[in-house]
Amino acid sequence: MTDVIEKEGKSVENALEKASNELGVAKEDLVYEVLEETDRSFIGIGMGKKVKIRAMVKTPEAVADTAKKALSTILEYMGVDAVVEVKDKMLTEDDVIHVYLEIIGDGSGLLIGKHGATLDAFQHLVNKITNRKFSGNCNIHVDTENYRKKREENLTQLAMRLSEKAKKTRKPVSLVPLSAKDRKTVHMALKEDKEIQTKSTGNGLLKRVVIIPSKHATQDGPN
Amino acid sequence: MAMKELVEYIAKALVDNPDAVRVSEIEGEKTSVIELVVAKEDLGKVIGKQGRTARAIRTILSAASTKINKHSVLEIIE
């Protein structure tokens, strides 16, 4: 499934070229690590230089494998009885490989945490680990028990309710601090409503969305 | 349960010098202190922007500890 080969060359570039020829893919689609670097030349002419690399094709399959393994290992060390499944994997037009992982556990909520904090922690670490190995452009999504969708629905409903409140009282209504993704959900939920505007205020962990009633009338919208 | 191994695995997967990663655990009755040592140049990798990676490790550590009715504290040492 994952094609990994080891190659030697006079330079990294040279070894990569050999790997790219043998695997039949462009150099740009390879990720590699340097295993050995020996330099036996005297005045640096580069004659005796030898570099050994391990190269691997950067495919959605390889990325998904790495991400799944990282998450499974973390869960195993946590003593959690759960299985990780790759729900989807794809390369999008902007050259990003997306992998959707799902944890199938006992449904206790332990893996979700308060407002998804534990799930977000898994996602953050698996992204870090995978992107390190594949030098970036990988986006790993981690979900369990359909939590992401449920959270989005709940936030959308909350946003609707609070926007009604803002309109009725004609005063800004502020939400509790939310993650970037959750704030986006709120902004998107109220995007079409011309009677109110949404803004983010605060910094870092304390960033929150404020719903502001539009000053004048309803027809024209903002500005 | 393997809190020490959990932190060790995550740390090694994040840094450039996995061989420099040292993890020790001081176990108390209710609370365990896990000390993580990484190479100086890898400190940023285990802490992350605005401490995000360190927070993620702590979140996972506390979830794992909750499971066995314990508390774990993570100390990151240079």
XYZ file of N, CA, C and O in Angstrom, chain A residues 5-134:
520
model
N 11.076 3.186 -0.271
C 12.339 2.611 -0.721
C 13.523 3.395 -0.150
O 13.388 4.549 0.228
N 14.649 2.707 -0.098
C 15.867 3.372 0.351
C 16.831 3.471 -0.827
O 16.983 2.530 -1.594
N 17.437 4.648 -0.979
C 18.332 4.888 -2.121
C 19.582 5.621 -1.675
O 19.556 6.426 -0.764
N 20.679 5.324 -2.397
C 21.920 6.038 -2.123
C 22.270 6.913 -3.313
O 21.951 6.579 -4.451
N 22.926 8.037 -3.034
C 23.347 8.903 -4.124
C 24.465 9.818 -3.685
O 24.872 9.796 -2.530
N 24.949 10.623 -4.635
C 26.043 11.535 -4.330
C 25.554 12.727 -3.527
O 26.300 13.387 -2.823
N 24.258 13.001 -3.678
C 23.655 14.088 -2.909
C 22.205 13.695 -2.641
O 21.714 12.713 -3.198
N 21.536 14.473 -1.818
C 20.120 14.216 -1.553
C 19.344 14.275 -2.863
O 18.524 13.410 -3.168
N 19.662 15.308 -3.637
C 19.007 15.526 -4.924
C 19.164 14.302 -5.824
O 18.209 13.812 -6.422
N 20.402 13.811 -5.867
C 20.732 12.662 -6.694
C 19.999 11.395 -6.230
O 19.452 10.640 -7.045
N 19.970 11.179 -4.934
C 19.276 10.009 -4.389
C 17.778 10.099 -4.633
O 17.116 9.109 -4.967
N 17.254 11.325 -4.515
C 15.824 11.540 -4.755
C 15.458 11.225 -6.198
O 14.407 10.642 -6.468
N 16.359 11.610 -7.095
C 16.123 11.367 -8.508
C 16.002 9.873 -8.783
O 15.114 9.423 -9.500
N 16.925 9.116 -8.187
C 16.889 7.656 -8.355
C 15.586 7.083 -7.802
O 14.966 6.207 -8.408
N 15.199 7.588 -6.635
C 13.962 7.106 -6.012
C 12.762 7.437 -6.890
O 11.869 6.616 -7.079
N 12.778 8.656 -7.434
C 11.658 9.097 -8.254
C 11.550 8.258 -9.523
O 10.455 7.886 -9.948
N 12.699 7.903 -10.109
C 12.699 7.041 -11.288
C 12.148 5.661 -10.979
O 11.335 5.116 -11.707
N 12.615 5.114 -9.865
C 12.220 3.753 -9.539
C 10.741 3.657 -9.156
O 10.060 2.699 -9.500
N 10.252 4.658 -8.443
C 8.853 4.623 -8.017
C 7.910 5.119 -9.116
O 6.696 4.937 -9.042
N 8.501 5.774 -10.114
C 7.691 6.268 -11.218
C 6.814 7.450 -10.874
O 5.716 7.598 -11.409
N 7.273 8.283 -9.950
C 6.522 9.498 -9.625
C 7.478 10.699 -9.613
O 8.687 10.535 -9.508
N 6.913 11.884 -9.722
C 7.726 13.102 -9.710
C 8.366 13.289 -8.333
O 7.814 12.860 -7.320
N 9.524 13.937 -8.333
C 10.237 14.188 -7.078
C 9.386 14.973 -6.081
O 9.475 14.786 -4.876
N 8.560 15.860 -6.643
C 7.725 16.709 -5.789
C 6.716 15.899 -4.989
O 6.205 16.357 -3.960
N 6.394 14.698 -5.476
C 5.404 13.874 -4.792
C 6.026 12.913 -3.783
O 5.355 12.040 -3.232
N 7.333 13.093 -3.556
C 8.010 12.216 -2.604
C 8.295 12.932 -1.292
O 8.564 14.130 -1.283
N 8.238 12.197 -0.211
C 8.754 12.718 1.049
C 9.916 11.815 1.428
O 9.924 10.634 1.114
N 10.917 12.391 2.085
C 12.085 11.572 2.373
C 12.712 11.960 3.703
O 12.471 13.031 4.240
N 13.497 11.043 4.229
C 14.337 11.388 5.365
C 15.751 10.904 5.057
O 15.941 9.900 4.371
N 16.726 11.650 5.541
C 18.121 11.286 5.315
C 18.511 10.273 6.388
O 18.376 10.517 7.578
N 18.966 9.105 5.938
C 19.332 8.057 6.882
C 20.813 8.145 7.250
O 21.201 7.903 8.387
N 21.624 8.444 6.249
C 23.073 8.433 6.445
C 23.699 9.473 5.557
O 23.271 9.677 4.425
N 24.707 10.137 6.056
C 25.415 11.090 5.223
C 26.898 10.925 5.516
O 27.340 11.142 6.630
N 27.646 10.457 4.503
C 29.084 10.294 4.713
C 29.834 11.153 3.727
O 29.445 11.298 2.577
N 30.900 11.734 4.201
C 31.678 12.622 3.355
C 33.147 12.242 3.460
O 33.783 12.465 4.472
N 33.652 11.606 2.393
C 35.045 11.172 2.433
C 35.952 12.043 1.564
O 37.102 11.768 1.374
N 35.388 13.116 1.028
C 36.212 13.982 0.191
C 37.097 14.863 1.075
O 36.738 15.197 2.188
N 38.259 15.231 0.527
C 39.206 15.994 1.340
C 38.958 17.489 1.312
O 38.873 18.147 2.327
N 38.849 18.030 0.103
C 38.649 19.465 0.056
C 37.247 19.797 -0.444
O 37.009 20.826 -1.069
N 36.326 18.929 -0.126
C 34.932 19.230 -0.427
C 34.593 19.292 -1.895
O 33.735 20.052 -2.312
N 35.256 18.471 -2.712
C 34.909 18.459 -4.130
C 33.634 17.621 -4.314
O 32.949 17.704 -5.308
N 33.341 16.848 -3.288
C 32.088 16.107 -3.330
C 32.209 14.749 -3.979
O 31.221 14.068 -4.181
N 33.434 14.324 -4.294
C 33.615 13.048 -4.954
C 33.234 11.872 -4.048
O 32.605 10.924 -4.477
N 33.632 11.974 -2.795
C 33.416 10.847 -1.898
C 32.153 10.971 -1.062
O 31.968 10.256 -0.096
N 31.293 11.880 -1.445
C 30.100 12.100 -0.644
C 29.040 11.053 -0.975
O 28.798 10.728 -2.136
N 28.421 10.547 0.069
C 27.381 9.555 -0.140
C 26.211 9.853 0.804
O 26.413 10.068 1.997
N 25.039 9.864 0.239
C 23.857 10.134 1.042
C 22.868 8.999 0.862
O 22.630 8.543 -0.253
N 22.330 8.547 1.976
C 21.325 7.479 1.890
C 19.995 8.046 2.395
O 19.941 8.616 3.484
N 18.988 7.900 1.595
C 17.677 8.417 2.014
C 16.611 7.315 1.987
O 16.774 6.287 1.326
N 15.556 7.568 2.733
C 14.377 6.706 2.645
C 13.276 7.571 2.057
O 12.954 8.629 2.601
N 12.753 7.149 0.918
C 11.747 7.967 0.243
C 10.409 7.245 0.186
O 10.343 6.012 0.176
N 9.368 8.025 0.165
C 8.021 7.474 0.195
C 7.116 8.368 -0.648
O 7.283 9.588 -0.657
N 6.181 7.772 -1.349
C 5.259 8.564 -2.155
C 4.213 9.186 -1.240
O 3.649 8.523 -0.374
N 3.985 10.489 -1.447
C 2.989 11.180 -0.638
C 1.616 11.007 -1.274
O 1.223 11.777 -2.143
N 0.936 9.963 -0.874
C -0.396 9.702 -1.412
C -1.407 9.791 -0.277
O -1.044 9.651 0.885
N -2.679 9.999 -0.614
C -3.708 10.003 0.443
C -3.663 8.715 1.264
O -3.868 8.737 2.483
N -3.336 7.588 0.606
C -3.281 6.298 1.311
C -2.178 6.313 2.371
O -2.394 5.898 3.516
N -0.988 6.795 1.966
C 0.138 6.810 2.895
C -0.141 7.744 4.068
O 0.158 7.426 5.224
N -0.729 8.909 3.766
C -1.051 9.876 4.820
C -2.095 9.284 5.769
O -1.965 9.358 6.993
N -3.119 8.656 5.192
C -4.180 8.062 6.007
C -3.623 6.970 6.928
O -3.982 6.874 8.101
N -2.704 6.170 6.385
C -2.065 5.096 7.163
C -1.344 5.656 8.381
O -1.488 5.162 9.501
N -0.526 6.697 8.134
C 0.251 7.311 9.207
C -0.672 7.914 10.271
O -0.477 7.703 11.472
N -1.679 8.653 9.825
C -2.599 9.318 10.754
C -3.356 8.297 11.597
O -3.479 8.426 12.815
N -3.824 7.243 10.932
C -4.583 6.201 11.631
C -3.723 5.511 12.677
O -4.158 5.266 13.799
N -2.486 5.236 12.291
C -1.580 4.551 13.206
C -1.274 5.425 14.425
O -1.265 4.941 15.565
N -1.048 6.718 14.175
C -0.747 7.632 15.284
C -1.914 7.688 16.272
O -1.729 7.569 17.492
N -3.120 7.830 15.750
C -4.292 7.931 16.623
C -4.541 6.613 17.371
O -4.816 6.608 18.574
N -4.404 5.498 16.667
C -4.597 4.196 17.308
C -3.613 3.991 18.447
O -3.964 3.470 19.512
N -2.358 4.408 18.204
C -1.322 4.222 19.226
C -1.630 5.067 20.466
O -1.504 4.584 21.596
N -2.025 6.318 20.256
C -2.374 7.184 21.390
C -3.501 6.557 22.210
O -3.435 6.456 23.432
N -4.538 6.088 21.519
C -5.694 5.485 22.208
C -5.280 4.236 22.982
O -5.747 3.990 24.095
N -4.389 3.479 22.384
C -3.913 2.252 23.020
C -3.187 2.564 24.335
O -3.446 1.954 25.370
N -2.272 3.558 24.278
C -1.551 3.963 25.490
C -2.496 4.551 26.538
O -2.216 4.518 27.733
N -3.610 5.123 26.087
C -4.586 5.677 27.035
C -5.395 4.570 27.720
O -6.138 4.836 28.656
N -5.254 3.375 27.202
C -6.010 2.268 27.755
C -7.458 2.262 27.302
O -8.334 1.715 27.962
N -7.696 2.904 26.165
C -9.052 2.987 25.644
C -9.286 1.867 24.637
O -8.459 1.630 23.762
N -10.396 1.205 24.794
C -10.747 0.126 23.889
C -11.516 0.725 22.715
O -12.729 0.906 22.793
N -10.812 1.075 21.666
C -11.471 1.719 20.535
C -10.775 1.356 19.234
O -9.616 0.969 19.221
N -11.524 1.495 18.154
C -10.983 1.194 16.828
C -11.009 2.474 16.000
O -11.957 3.256 16.097
N -9.967 2.688 15.204
C -9.943 3.862 14.335
C -10.190 3.421 12.897
O -9.566 2.479 12.416
N -11.114 4.095 12.239
C -11.407 3.779 10.838
C -11.166 4.994 9.959
O -11.440 6.122 10.367
N -10.644 4.737 8.756
C -10.500 5.815 7.782
C -11.819 5.899 7.020
O -12.185 4.990 6.300
N -12.549 7.010 7.227
C -13.856 7.145 6.574
C -13.703 7.643 5.145
O -14.466 7.283 4.264
N -12.702 8.499 4.935
C -12.518 9.079 3.620
C -11.103 9.637 3.512
O -10.502 9.966 4.538
N -10.597 9.713 2.302
C -9.310 10.335 2.062
C -9.298 10.886 0.654
O -9.816 10.260 -0.257
N -8.754 12.095 0.507
C -8.778 12.693 -0.832
C -7.721 13.778 -0.976
O -7.280 14.373 0.004
N -7.354 14.013 -2.228
C -6.443 15.109 -2.546
C -7.290 16.195 -3.189
O -7.940 15.973 -4.198
N -7.326 17.366 -2.589
C -8.152 18.441 -3.135
C -7.329 19.297 -4.088
O -6.113 19.189 -4.154
N -8.011 20.178 -4.822
C -7.359 20.976 -5.868
C -6.255 21.887 -5.353
O -5.331 22.228 -6.076
N -6.368 22.298 -4.092
C -5.339 23.168 -3.524
C -4.141 22.353 -3.015
O -3.328 22.859 -2.250
N -4.070 21.063 -3.468
C -2.925 20.208 -3.139
C -2.844 19.797 -1.678
O -1.771 19.530 -1.152
N -3.999 19.778 -1.009
C -4.035 19.354 0.387
C -4.641 17.956 0.440
O -5.619 17.669 -0.254
N -4.003 17.090 1.221
C -4.564 15.754 1.397
C -5.430 15.752 2.649
O -4.960 16.061 3.745
N -6.694 15.459 2.472
C -7.625 15.405 3.601
C -7.876 13.946 3.992
O -8.091 13.110 3.121
N -7.831 13.683 5.292
C -8.130 12.343 5.776
C -9.177 12.462 6.877
O -9.055 13.303 7.774
N -10.229 11.673 6.773
C -11.291 11.691 7.790
C -11.210 10.416 8.616
O -11.404 9.318 8.089
N -10.898 10.585 9.902
C -10.792 9.433 10.798
C -11.983 9.397 11.736
O -12.487 10.433 12.164
N -12.414 8.203 12.049
C -13.511 8.052 12.995
C -13.088 7.083 14.090
O -12.569 6.004 13.815
N -13.295 7.499 15.337
C -12.996 6.607 16.459
C -14.288 5.887 16.830
O -15.307 6.524 17.096
N -14.214 4.568 16.828
C -15.382 3.801 17.249
C -15.075 3.248 18.637
O -14.247 2.353 18.800
N -15.679 3.868 19.630
C -15.393 3.502 21.014
C -16.633 3.041 21.746
O -17.595 2.590 21.129
N -16.611 3.181 23.081
C -17.732 2.685 23.867
C -18.835 3.732 24.047
O -19.823 3.493 24.725
N -18.624 4.939 23.462
C -19.654 5.963 23.529
C -19.801 6.627 24.882
O -20.841 7.182 25.210
N -18.752 6.595 25.687
C -18.852 7.142 27.041
C -18.666 8.663 27.089
O -18.919 9.295 28.091
N -18.229 9.241 26.000
C -18.008 10.687 26.010
C -16.617 11.051 26.464
O -16.212 12.197 26.351
N -15.878 10.080 26.961
C -14.501 10.315 27.413
C -13.625 10.857 26.277
O -12.768 11.704 26.480
N -13.880 10.350 25.069
C -13.054 10.733 23.932
C -13.467 12.073 23.323
O -12.768 12.610 22.479
N -14.611 12.578 23.746
C -15.083 13.861 23.218
C -14.624 14.998 24.128
O -14.034 15.968 23.683
N -14.863 14.846 25.411
C -14.453 15.880 26.357
C -15.399 17.064 26.362
O -16.362 17.108 25.594
N -15.084 18.041 27.186
C -15.944 19.210 27.320
C -15.938 20.017 26.026
O -14.885 20.461 25.590
N -17.078 20.197 25.423
C -17.224 20.904 24.149
C -16.240 20.392 23.095
O -15.723 21.154 22.276
N -15.954 19.098 23.156
C -15.091 18.493 22.136
C -13.604 18.715 22.353
O -12.809 18.509 21.447
N -13.214 19.130 23.563
C -11.804 19.459 23.828
C -10.878 18.261 23.601
O -9.794 18.412 23.026
N -11.291 17.084 24.040
C -10.433 15.907 23.883
C -10.328 15.513 22.404
O -9.241 15.220 21.907
N -11.452 15.579 21.718
C -11.470 15.263 20.286
C -10.570 16.240 19.519
O -9.799 15.844 18.643
N -10.631 17.525 19.887
C -9.787 18.527 19.254
C -8.311 18.291 19.566
O -7.443 18.548 18.722
N -8.029 17.806 20.781
C -6.639 17.520 21.168
C -6.082 16.373 20.311
O -4.964 16.455 19.806
N -6.881 15.318 20.124
C -6.463 14.207 19.244
C -6.165 14.751 17.855
O -5.139 14.450 17.261
N -7.090 15.553 17.357
C -6.973 16.073 16.006
C -5.720 16.923 15.846
O -4.991 16.785 14.868
N -5.485 17.779 16.825
C -4.303 18.654 16.768
C -3.008 17.825 16.728
O -2.151 18.055 15.887
N -2.909 16.853 17.630
C -1.672 16.071 17.709
C -1.479 15.195 16.477
O -0.372 15.096 15.949
N -2.544 14.565 16.004
C -2.422 13.709 14.823
C -2.030 14.554 13.607
O -1.227 14.138 12.776
N -2.561 15.780 13.522
C -2.158 16.685 12.450
C -0.680 17.031 12.532
O 0.027 17.034 11.523
N -0.220 17.344 13.741
C 1.194 17.689 13.938
C 2.091 16.526 13.531
O 3.068 16.695 12.814
N 1.757 15.336 14.029
C 2.571 14.157 13.772
C 2.606 13.835 12.277
O 3.657 13.597 11.693
N 1.443 13.869 11.637
C 1.361 13.502 10.223
C 2.033 14.544 9.331
O 2.780 14.198 8.415
N 1.783 15.815 9.621
C 2.377 16.865 8.792
C 3.883 16.926 8.916
O 4.583 17.325 7.996
N 4.386 16.528 10.078
C 5.829 16.478 10.273
C 6.443 15.445 9.327
O 7.423 15.684 8.667
N 5.800 14.300 9.278
C 6.309 13.207 8.463
C 6.183 13.487 6.964
O 7.046 13.112 6.187
N 5.113 14.155 6.578
C 4.873 14.393 5.151
C 5.140 15.836 4.730
O 4.634 16.286 3.705
